[in-house]
PDB file of C-alpha atoms in Angstrom:
ATOM      1  CA  UNK K   1       4.320  75.823 -29.562  1.00 48.00           C
ATOM      2  CA  UNK K   2       0.553  75.596 -30.168  1.00 51.00           C
ATOM      3  CA  UNK K   3      -0.223  78.130 -32.885  1.00 52.00           C
ATOM      4  CA  UNK K   4      -3.977  77.500 -32.474  1.00 55.00           C
ATOM      5  CA  UNK K   5      -4.127  79.087 -29.029  1.00 52.00           C
ATOM      6  CA  UNK K   6      -6.233  82.232 -29.160  1.00 55.00           C
ATOM      7  CA  UNK K   7      -4.518  85.303 -27.823  1.00 61.00           C
ATOM      8  CA  UNK K   8      -6.622  87.109 -25.222  1.00 56.00           C
ATOM      9  CA  UNK K   9      -7.273  90.742 -26.150  1.00 60.00           C
ATOM     10  CA  UNK K  10      -9.566  93.438 -24.755  1.00 52.00           C
ATOM     11  CA  UNK K  11     -11.962  92.700 -27.602  1.00 56.00           C
ATOM     12  CA  UNK K  12     -12.279  88.941 -27.028  1.00 55.00           C
ATOM     13  CA  UNK K  13     -11.712  89.009 -23.257  1.00 52.00           C
ATOM     14  CA  UNK K  14     -15.339  88.277 -22.364  1.00 52.00           C
ATOM     15  CA  UNK K  15     -15.546  85.229 -24.614  1.00 51.00           C
ATOM     16  CA  UNK K  16     -12.090  83.830 -23.833  1.00 54.00           C
ATOM     17  CA  UNK K  17     -11.448  84.673 -20.220  1.00 61.00           C
ATOM     18  CA  UNK K  18     -14.687  85.048 -18.252  1.00 67.00           C
ATOM     19  CA  UNK K  19     -16.835  82.097 -17.321  1.00 84.00           C
ATOM     20  CA  UNK K  20     -20.434  82.676 -18.418  1.00 87.00           C
ATOM     21  CA  UNK K  21     -21.919  81.426 -15.154  1.00 91.00           C
ATOM     22  CA  UNK K  22     -19.504  83.513 -13.110  1.00 93.00           C
ATOM     23  CA  UNK K  23     -20.378  86.610 -15.126  1.00 93.00           C
ATOM     24  CA  UNK K  24     -24.124  85.974 -14.854  1.00 95.00           C
ATOM     25  CA  UNK K  25     -23.989  85.560 -11.078  1.00 96.00           C
ATOM     26  CA  UNK K  26     -21.701  88.524 -10.466  1.00 96.00           C
ATOM     27  CA  UNK K  27     -23.975  90.674 -12.653  1.00 97.00           C
ATOM     28  CA  UNK K  28     -26.885  89.584 -10.482  1.00 97.00           C
ATOM     29  CA  UNK K  29     -25.113  90.320  -7.202  1.00 97.00           C
ATOM     30  CA  UNK K  30     -23.839  93.681  -8.490  1.00 97.00           C
ATOM     31  CA  UNK K  31     -27.425  94.531  -9.423  1.00 96.00           C
ATOM     32  CA  UNK K  32     -28.550  93.678  -5.889  1.00 95.00           C
ATOM     33  CA  UNK K  33     -25.851  95.951  -4.455  1.00 95.00           C
ATOM     34  CA  UNK K  34     -26.832  98.823  -6.766  1.00 95.00           C
ATOM     35  CA  UNK K  35     -30.486  98.451  -5.767  1.00 91.00           C
ATOM     36  CA  UNK K  36     -29.434  98.698  -2.111  1.00 90.00           C
ATOM     37  CA  UNK K  37     -27.484 101.856  -2.942  1.00 89.00           C
ATOM     38  CA  UNK K  38     -30.641 103.446  -4.364  1.00 85.00           C
ATOM     39  CA  UNK K  39     -32.531 102.318  -1.253  1.00 84.00           C
ATOM     40  CA  UNK K  40     -29.954 104.049   0.954  1.00 84.00           C
ATOM     41  CA  UNK K  41     -30.055 107.145  -1.238  1.00 83.00           C
ATOM     42  CA  UNK K  42     -33.838 107.528  -1.018  1.00 78.00           C
ATOM     43  CA  UNK K  43     -33.683 106.991   2.750  1.00 76.00           C
ATOM     44  CA  UNK K  44     -30.847 109.482   3.124  1.00 77.00           C
ATOM     45  CA  UNK K  45     -32.756 112.091   1.130  1.00 68.00           C
ATOM     46  CA  UNK K  46     -35.693 111.753   3.571  1.00 55.00           C
ATOM     47  CA  UNK K  47     -37.792 109.725   1.179  1.00 56.00           C
ATOM     48  CA  UNK K  48     -40.719 107.921   2.751  1.00 58.00           C
ATOM     49  CA  UNK K  49     -40.728 104.235   3.623  1.00 65.00           C
ATOM     50  CA  UNK K  50     -43.619 103.727   1.202  1.00 69.00           C
ATOM     51  CA  UNK K  51     -41.537 105.128  -1.670  1.00 67.00           C
ATOM     52  CA  UNK K  52     -38.647 102.780  -0.839  1.00 70.00           C
ATOM     53  CA  UNK K  53     -40.987  99.789  -0.651  1.00 76.00           C
ATOM     54  CA  UNK K  54     -42.601 100.749  -3.949  1.00 76.00           C
ATOM     55  CA  UNK K  55     -39.196 101.079  -5.582  1.00 75.00           C
ATOM     56  CA  UNK K  56     -38.127  97.652  -4.344  1.00 81.00           C
ATOM     57  CA  UNK K  57     -41.459  96.074  -5.234  1.00 83.00           C
ATOM     58  CA  UNK K  58     -41.146  97.253  -8.825  1.00 82.00           C
ATOM     59  CA  UNK K  59     -37.581  95.969  -9.110  1.00 86.00           C
ATOM     60  CA  UNK K  60     -38.554  92.582  -7.665  1.00 86.00           C
ATOM     61  CA  UNK K  61     -40.763  91.809 -10.669  1.00 88.00           C
ATOM     62  CA  UNK K  62     -38.024  92.489 -13.230  1.00 92.00           C
ATOM     63  CA  UNK K  63     -35.337  90.352 -14.793  1.00 95.00           C
ATOM     64  CA  UNK K  64     -31.724  91.262 -13.981  1.00 95.00           C
ATOM     65  CA  UNK K  65     -31.323  93.018 -17.352  1.00 95.00           C
ATOM     66  CA  UNK K  66     -34.482  95.048 -16.815  1.00 93.00           C
ATOM     67  CA  UNK K  67     -33.372  95.910 -13.278  1.00 94.00           C
ATOM     68  CA  UNK K  68     -30.023  97.120 -14.638  1.00 95.00           C
ATOM     69  CA  UNK K  69     -31.799  99.383 -17.119  1.00 91.00           C
ATOM     70  CA  UNK K  70     -34.212 100.710 -14.506  1.00 88.00           C
ATOM     71  CA  UNK K  71     -31.427 101.464 -12.026  1.00 91.00           C
ATOM     72  CA  UNK K  72     -29.315 103.113 -14.738  1.00 92.00           C
ATOM     73  CA  UNK K  73     -32.292 105.303 -15.683  1.00 86.00           C
ATOM     74  CA  UNK K  74     -32.833 106.223 -12.046  1.00 85.00           C
ATOM     75  CA  UNK K  75     -29.154 107.125 -11.603  1.00 89.00           C
ATOM     76  CA  UNK K  76     -29.230 109.214 -14.790  1.00 88.00           C
ATOM     77  CA  UNK K  77     -31.981 111.366 -13.299  1.00 80.00           C
ATOM     78  CA  UNK K  78     -30.606 111.254  -9.751  1.00 81.00           C
ATOM     79  CA  UNK K  79     -26.847 111.381 -10.232  1.00 84.00           C
ATOM     80  CA  UNK K  80     -26.172 112.217  -6.609  1.00 84.00           C
ATOM     81  CA  UNK K  81     -27.231 108.637  -5.858  1.00 85.00           C
ATOM     82  CA  UNK K  82     -23.655 107.648  -6.734  1.00 89.00           C
ATOM     83  CA  UNK K  83     -22.122 110.212  -4.398  1.00 86.00           C
ATOM     84  CA  UNK K  84     -19.486 108.500  -2.266  1.00 88.00           C
ATOM     85  CA  UNK K  85     -20.060 105.122  -3.915  1.00 91.00           C
ATOM     86  CA  UNK K  86     -16.906 103.050  -4.474  1.00 95.00           C
ATOM     87  CA  UNK K  87     -17.479 100.687  -7.409  1.00 95.00           C
ATOM     88  CA  UNK K  88     -14.608  98.496  -6.231  1.00 96.00           C
ATOM     89  CA  UNK K  89     -16.422  97.899  -2.934  1.00 95.00           C
ATOM     90  CA  UNK K  90     -19.668  97.108  -4.781  1.00 96.00           C
ATOM     91  CA  UNK K  91     -17.825  94.630  -6.997  1.00 97.00           C
ATOM     92  CA  UNK K  92     -15.996  93.035  -4.063  1.00 96.00           C
ATOM     93  CA  UNK K  93     -19.279  92.522  -2.210  1.00 96.00           C
ATOM     94  CA  UNK K  94     -20.794  90.965  -5.331  1.00 97.00           C
ATOM     95  CA  UNK K  95     -17.796  88.668  -5.713  1.00 97.00           C
ATOM     96  CA  UNK K  96     -18.023  87.689  -2.032  1.00 97.00           C
ATOM     97  CA  UNK K  97     -21.646  86.644  -2.558  1.00 96.00           C
ATOM     98  CA  UNK K  98     -20.561  84.565  -5.550  1.00 96.00           C
ATOM     99  CA  UNK K  99     -17.566  82.840  -3.956  1.00 95.00           C
ATOM    100  CA  UNK K 100     -17.796  79.659  -1.879  1.00 94.00           C
ATOM    101  CA  UNK K 101     -14.475  80.187  -0.098  1.00 96.00           C
ATOM    102  CA  UNK K 102     -12.375  83.078   1.126  1.00 96.00           C
ATOM    103  CA  UNK K 103      -9.373  81.857  -0.869  1.00 96.00           C
ATOM    104  CA  UNK K 104     -11.421  81.950  -4.081  1.00 95.00           C
ATOM    105  CA  UNK K 105     -12.568  85.477  -3.258  1.00 95.00           C
ATOM    106  CA  UNK K 106      -8.955  86.573  -2.769  1.00 95.00           C
ATOM    107  CA  UNK K 107      -8.034  85.050  -6.102  1.00 94.00           C
ATOM    108  CA  UNK K 108     -10.791  86.978  -7.877  1.00 93.00           C
ATOM    109  CA  UNK K 109     -10.090  90.298  -6.151  1.00 95.00           C
ATOM    110  CA  UNK K 110      -6.352  90.031  -6.798  1.00 95.00           C
ATOM    111  CA  UNK K 111      -6.865  89.250 -10.475  1.00 93.00           C
ATOM    112  CA  UNK K 112      -6.295  92.778 -11.802  1.00 92.00           C
ATOM    113  CA  UNK K 113      -7.325  91.931 -15.339  1.00 91.00           C
ATOM    114  CA  UNK K 114     -10.632  90.457 -14.218  1.00 91.00           C
ATOM    115  CA  UNK K 115     -11.297  93.327 -11.803  1.00 94.00           C
ATOM    116  CA  UNK K 116     -10.779  95.872 -14.595  1.00 93.00           C
ATOM    117  CA  UNK K 117     -13.115  93.886 -16.840  1.00 93.00           C
ATOM    118  CA  UNK K 118     -15.906  93.797 -14.257  1.00 95.00           C
ATOM    119  CA  UNK K 119     -15.435  97.414 -13.199  1.00 96.00           C
ATOM    120  CA  UNK K 120     -15.732  98.552 -16.817  1.00 95.00           C
ATOM    121  CA  UNK K 121     -18.737  96.286 -17.253  1.00 95.00           C
ATOM    122  CA  UNK K 122     -20.427  97.870 -14.205  1.00 96.00           C
ATOM    123  CA  UNK K 123     -19.824 101.409 -15.408  1.00 94.00           C
ATOM    124  CA  UNK K 124     -21.115 100.578 -18.891  1.00 95.00           C
ATOM    125  CA  UNK K 125     -24.312  99.198 -17.370  1.00 96.00           C
ATOM    126  CA  UNK K 126     -25.056 101.815 -14.733  1.00 96.00           C
ATOM    127  CA  UNK K 127     -23.518 105.087 -15.917  1.00 94.00           C
ATOM    128  CA  UNK K 128     -25.647 105.936 -18.933  1.00 92.00           C
ATOM    129  CA  UNK K 129     -26.114 109.686 -18.805  1.00 91.00           C
ATOM    130  CA  UNK K 130     -28.285 111.666 -21.181  1.00 90.00           C
ATOM    131  CA  UNK K 131     -27.057 114.952 -22.629  1.00 91.00           C
ATOM    132  CA  UNK K 132     -28.738 118.227 -23.518  1.00 93.00           C
ATOM    133  CA  UNK K 133     -27.333 119.446 -26.841  1.00 94.00           C
ATOM    134  CA  UNK K 134     -27.698 122.553 -28.992  1.00 96.00           C
ATOM    135  CA  UNK K 135     -28.253 122.712 -32.737  1.00 96.00           C
ATOM    136  CA  UNK K 136     -28.893 125.924 -34.658  1.00 95.00           C
ATOM    137  CA  UNK K 137     -29.731 127.741 -31.433  1.00 95.00           C
ATOM    138  CA  UNK K 138     -32.310 125.174 -30.310  1.00 97.00           C
ATOM    139  CA  UNK K 139     -31.996 122.487 -27.645  1.00 97.00           C
ATOM    140  CA  UNK K 140     -32.658 118.752 -27.629  1.00 96.00           C
ATOM    141  CA  UNK K 141     -31.669 115.669 -25.626  1.00 94.00           C
ATOM    142  CA  UNK K 142     -29.598 112.608 -26.573  1.00 94.00           C
ATOM    143  CA  UNK K 143     -29.220 109.396 -24.600  1.00 91.00           C
ATOM    144  CA  UNK K 144     -25.844 107.871 -23.684  1.00 90.00           C
ATOM    145  CA  UNK K 145     -25.625 106.174 -27.086  1.00 90.00           C
ATOM    146  CA  UNK K 146     -26.340 109.362 -29.011  1.00 93.00           C
ATOM    147  CA  UNK K 147     -29.946 108.516 -29.880  1.00 93.00           C
ATOM    148  CA  UNK K 148     -32.167 111.586 -29.954  1.00 95.00           C
ATOM    149  CA  UNK K 149     -34.799 111.543 -27.217  1.00 93.00           C
ATOM    150  CA  UNK K 150     -36.032 115.084 -27.854  1.00 95.00           C
ATOM    151  CA  UNK K 151     -35.341 116.832 -31.152  1.00 96.00           C
ATOM    152  CA  UNK K 152     -33.533 120.206 -30.991  1.00 97.00           C
ATOM    153  CA  UNK K 153     -36.523 122.480 -31.524  1.00 96.00           C
ATOM    154  CA  UNK K 154     -36.895 124.096 -28.101  1.00 97.00           C
ATOM    155  CA  UNK K 155     -35.575 127.354 -26.639  1.00 97.00           C
ATOM    156  CA  UNK K 156     -35.058 125.789 -23.194  1.00 94.00           C
ATOM    157  CA  UNK K 157     -35.100 122.317 -21.652  1.00 94.00           C
ATOM    158  CA  UNK K 158     -35.038 121.226 -18.037  1.00 88.00           C
ATOM    159  CA  UNK K 159     -34.657 117.527 -17.316  1.00 79.00           C
ATOM    160  CA  UNK K 160     -36.580 116.443 -14.253  1.00 69.00           C
ATOM    161  CA  UNK K 161     -34.511 115.232 -11.316  1.00 58.00           C
ATOM    162  CA  UNK K 162     -36.787 113.678  -8.678  1.00 52.00           C
ATOM    163  CA  UNK K 163     -34.971 111.937  -5.819  1.00 45.00           C
ATOM    164  CA  UNK K 164     -38.041 110.078  -4.583  1.00 46.00           C
ATOM    165  CA  UNK K 165     -39.290 109.069  -8.018  1.00 51.00           C
ATOM    166  CA  UNK K 166     -40.630 105.499  -8.323  1.00 56.00           C
ATOM    167  CA  UNK K 167     -38.986 104.558 -11.646  1.00 59.00           C
ATOM    168  CA  UNK K 168     -41.529 106.488 -13.710  1.00 66.00           C
ATOM    169  CA  UNK K 169     -40.246 108.492 -16.670  1.00 74.00           C
ATOM    170  CA  UNK K 170     -41.203 112.108 -16.161  1.00 81.00           C
ATOM    171  CA  UNK K 171     -41.634 114.628 -18.964  1.00 89.00           C
ATOM    172  CA  UNK K 172     -39.152 117.406 -19.598  1.00 92.00           C
ATOM    173  CA  UNK K 173     -39.974 121.068 -19.016  1.00 95.00           C
ATOM    174  CA  UNK K 174     -39.554 122.785 -22.397  1.00 96.00           C
ATOM    175  CA  UNK K 175     -39.975 126.314 -23.749  1.00 97.00           C
ATOM    176  CA  UNK K 176     -41.221 127.174 -27.218  1.00 96.00           C
ATOM    177  CA  UNK K 177     -42.288 130.593 -28.554  1.00 95.00           C
ATOM    178  CA  UNK K 178     -42.074 132.116 -25.076  1.00 96.00           C
ATOM    179  CA  UNK K 179     -44.362 129.579 -23.384  1.00 97.00           C
ATOM    180  CA  UNK K 180     -43.599 126.469 -21.315  1.00 97.00           C
ATOM    181  CA  UNK K 181     -44.941 122.945 -21.701  1.00 97.00           C
ATOM    182  CA  UNK K 182     -44.052 119.322 -20.954  1.00 96.00           C
ATOM    183  CA  UNK K 183     -42.515 116.897 -23.474  1.00 95.00           C
ATOM    184  CA  UNK K 184     -41.723 113.202 -23.039  1.00 92.00           C
ATOM    185  CA  UNK K 185     -38.130 112.091 -23.838  1.00 90.00           C
ATOM    186  CA  UNK K 186     -39.490 109.211 -25.929  1.00 90.00           C
ATOM    187  CA  UNK K 187     -37.936 109.993 -29.310  1.00 92.00           C
ATOM    188  CA  UNK K 188     -41.317 111.194 -30.580  1.00 94.00           C
ATOM    189  CA  UNK K 189     -41.564 114.614 -28.892  1.00 93.00           C
ATOM    190  CA  UNK K 190     -44.871 113.576 -27.325  1.00 95.00           C
ATOM    191  CA  UNK K 191     -46.423 116.682 -25.755  1.00 96.00           C
ATOM    192  CA  UNK K 192     -47.848 115.987 -22.286  1.00 94.00           C
ATOM    193  CA  UNK K 193     -48.839 119.572 -21.518  1.00 96.00           C
ATOM    194  CA  UNK K 194     -49.376 122.186 -24.228  1.00 96.00           C
ATOM    195  CA  UNK K 195     -47.147 125.239 -24.476  1.00 97.00           C
ATOM    196  CA  UNK K 196     -49.480 127.657 -22.723  1.00 97.00           C
ATOM    197  CA  UNK K 197     -47.788 128.159 -19.341  1.00 97.00           C
ATOM    198  CA  UNK K 198     -45.890 131.181 -18.068  1.00 97.00           C
ATOM    199  CA  UNK K 199     -43.959 129.082 -15.551  1.00 96.00           C
ATOM    200  CA  UNK K 200     -43.570 125.414 -14.614  1.00 96.00           C
ATOM    201  CA  UNK K 201     -41.607 124.232 -11.581  1.00 92.00           C
ATOM    202  CA  UNK K 202     -40.819 120.796 -10.246  1.00 84.00           C
ATOM    203  CA  UNK K 203     -42.088 119.365  -6.966  1.00 81.00           C
ATOM    204  CA  UNK K 204     -40.712 116.442  -4.930  1.00 70.00           C
ATOM    205  CA  UNK K 205     -44.054 114.622  -4.827  1.00 75.00           C
ATOM    206  CA  UNK K 206     -47.130 114.101  -6.960  1.00 79.00           C
ATOM    207  CA  UNK K 207     -48.449 116.179  -8.639  1.00 86.00           C
ATOM    208  CA  UNK K 208     -44.857 116.751  -9.738  1.00 85.00           C
ATOM    209  CA  UNK K 209     -45.428 119.977 -11.647  1.00 93.00           C
ATOM    210  CA  UNK K 210     -46.640 123.322 -10.319  1.00 95.00           C
ATOM    211  CA  UNK K 211     -47.599 125.756 -13.062  1.00 96.00           C
ATOM    212  CA  UNK K 212     -48.781 129.310 -13.667  1.00 96.00           C
ATOM    213  CA  UNK K 213     -51.060 130.307 -16.514  1.00 95.00           C
ATOM    214  CA  UNK K 214     -52.577 133.763 -17.024  1.00 93.00           C
ATOM    215  CA  UNK K 215     -51.973 134.650 -13.384  1.00 92.00           C
ATOM    216  CA  UNK K 216     -53.510 131.421 -12.035  1.00 96.00           C
ATOM    217  CA  UNK K 217     -51.396 128.949 -10.064  1.00 96.00           C
ATOM    218  CA  UNK K 218     -52.129 125.229 -10.116  1.00 96.00           C
ATOM    219  CA  UNK K 219     -50.775 121.765 -10.833  1.00 96.00           C
ATOM    220  CA  UNK K 220     -50.368 119.579 -13.931  1.00 95.00           C
ATOM    221  CA  UNK K 221     -51.630 116.031 -13.429  1.00 91.00           C
ATOM    222  CA  UNK K 222     -50.557 112.720 -15.056  1.00 85.00           C
ATOM    223  CA  UNK K 223     -52.686 113.437 -18.123  1.00 88.00           C
ATOM    224  CA  UNK K 224     -51.306 116.920 -18.632  1.00 92.00           C
ATOM    225  CA  UNK K 225     -54.423 118.655 -17.341  1.00 93.00           C
ATOM    226  CA  UNK K 226     -54.147 121.906 -15.408  1.00 95.00           C
ATOM    227  CA  UNK K 227     -55.852 121.886 -12.019  1.00 93.00           C
ATOM    228  CA  UNK K 228     -56.121 125.251 -10.262  1.00 92.00           C
ATOM    229  CA  UNK K 229     -54.767 125.297  -6.706  1.00 86.00           C
TER     230      UNK K 229
END
């Protein structure tokens, strides 16, 4: 018996059991399938053709790793994009694009250990949800790894869910001392719009924020400036 044979475990599975080229190509094809899912989601939510083209144009300039991050960020802010999505179907389609023969595809799909590995890998890459948390009566936001994006110093937070967003990171509606403002989830609490508003609501198109201040209704632009309606 060869005592030098490395036992395959969950921890060393990637290094011992998965071919690097296979993994790289399947990652790429899974990414393509996830991008198509977002395309279908925007279309299904009555998003315009120009928004879909802009989304795809931005993705086309990215590496696979950057695309994965961008799609994961989009899904985090538009979680209904995964509604009805079967990850096993996505993975099978990706494997079909990778395989040269039907028999090889069957071998991959019927390899339960490998399927579990790739399914877990997909979920780790694309399901990366942020979390609003409370500390000493104040609210902040953490990312999926527990890193603080907004420190817990606000009385209220509303993360912005925009189904036709074009991969931009939008600020968060926050309340402090009875007034509303906009804060970026950048780990620095960067204030986009000062805390002077009586109400801020989200729109589906730019300018994304409608606001009220001292009885006047208007919009908040990219630079955080208030423009009366």
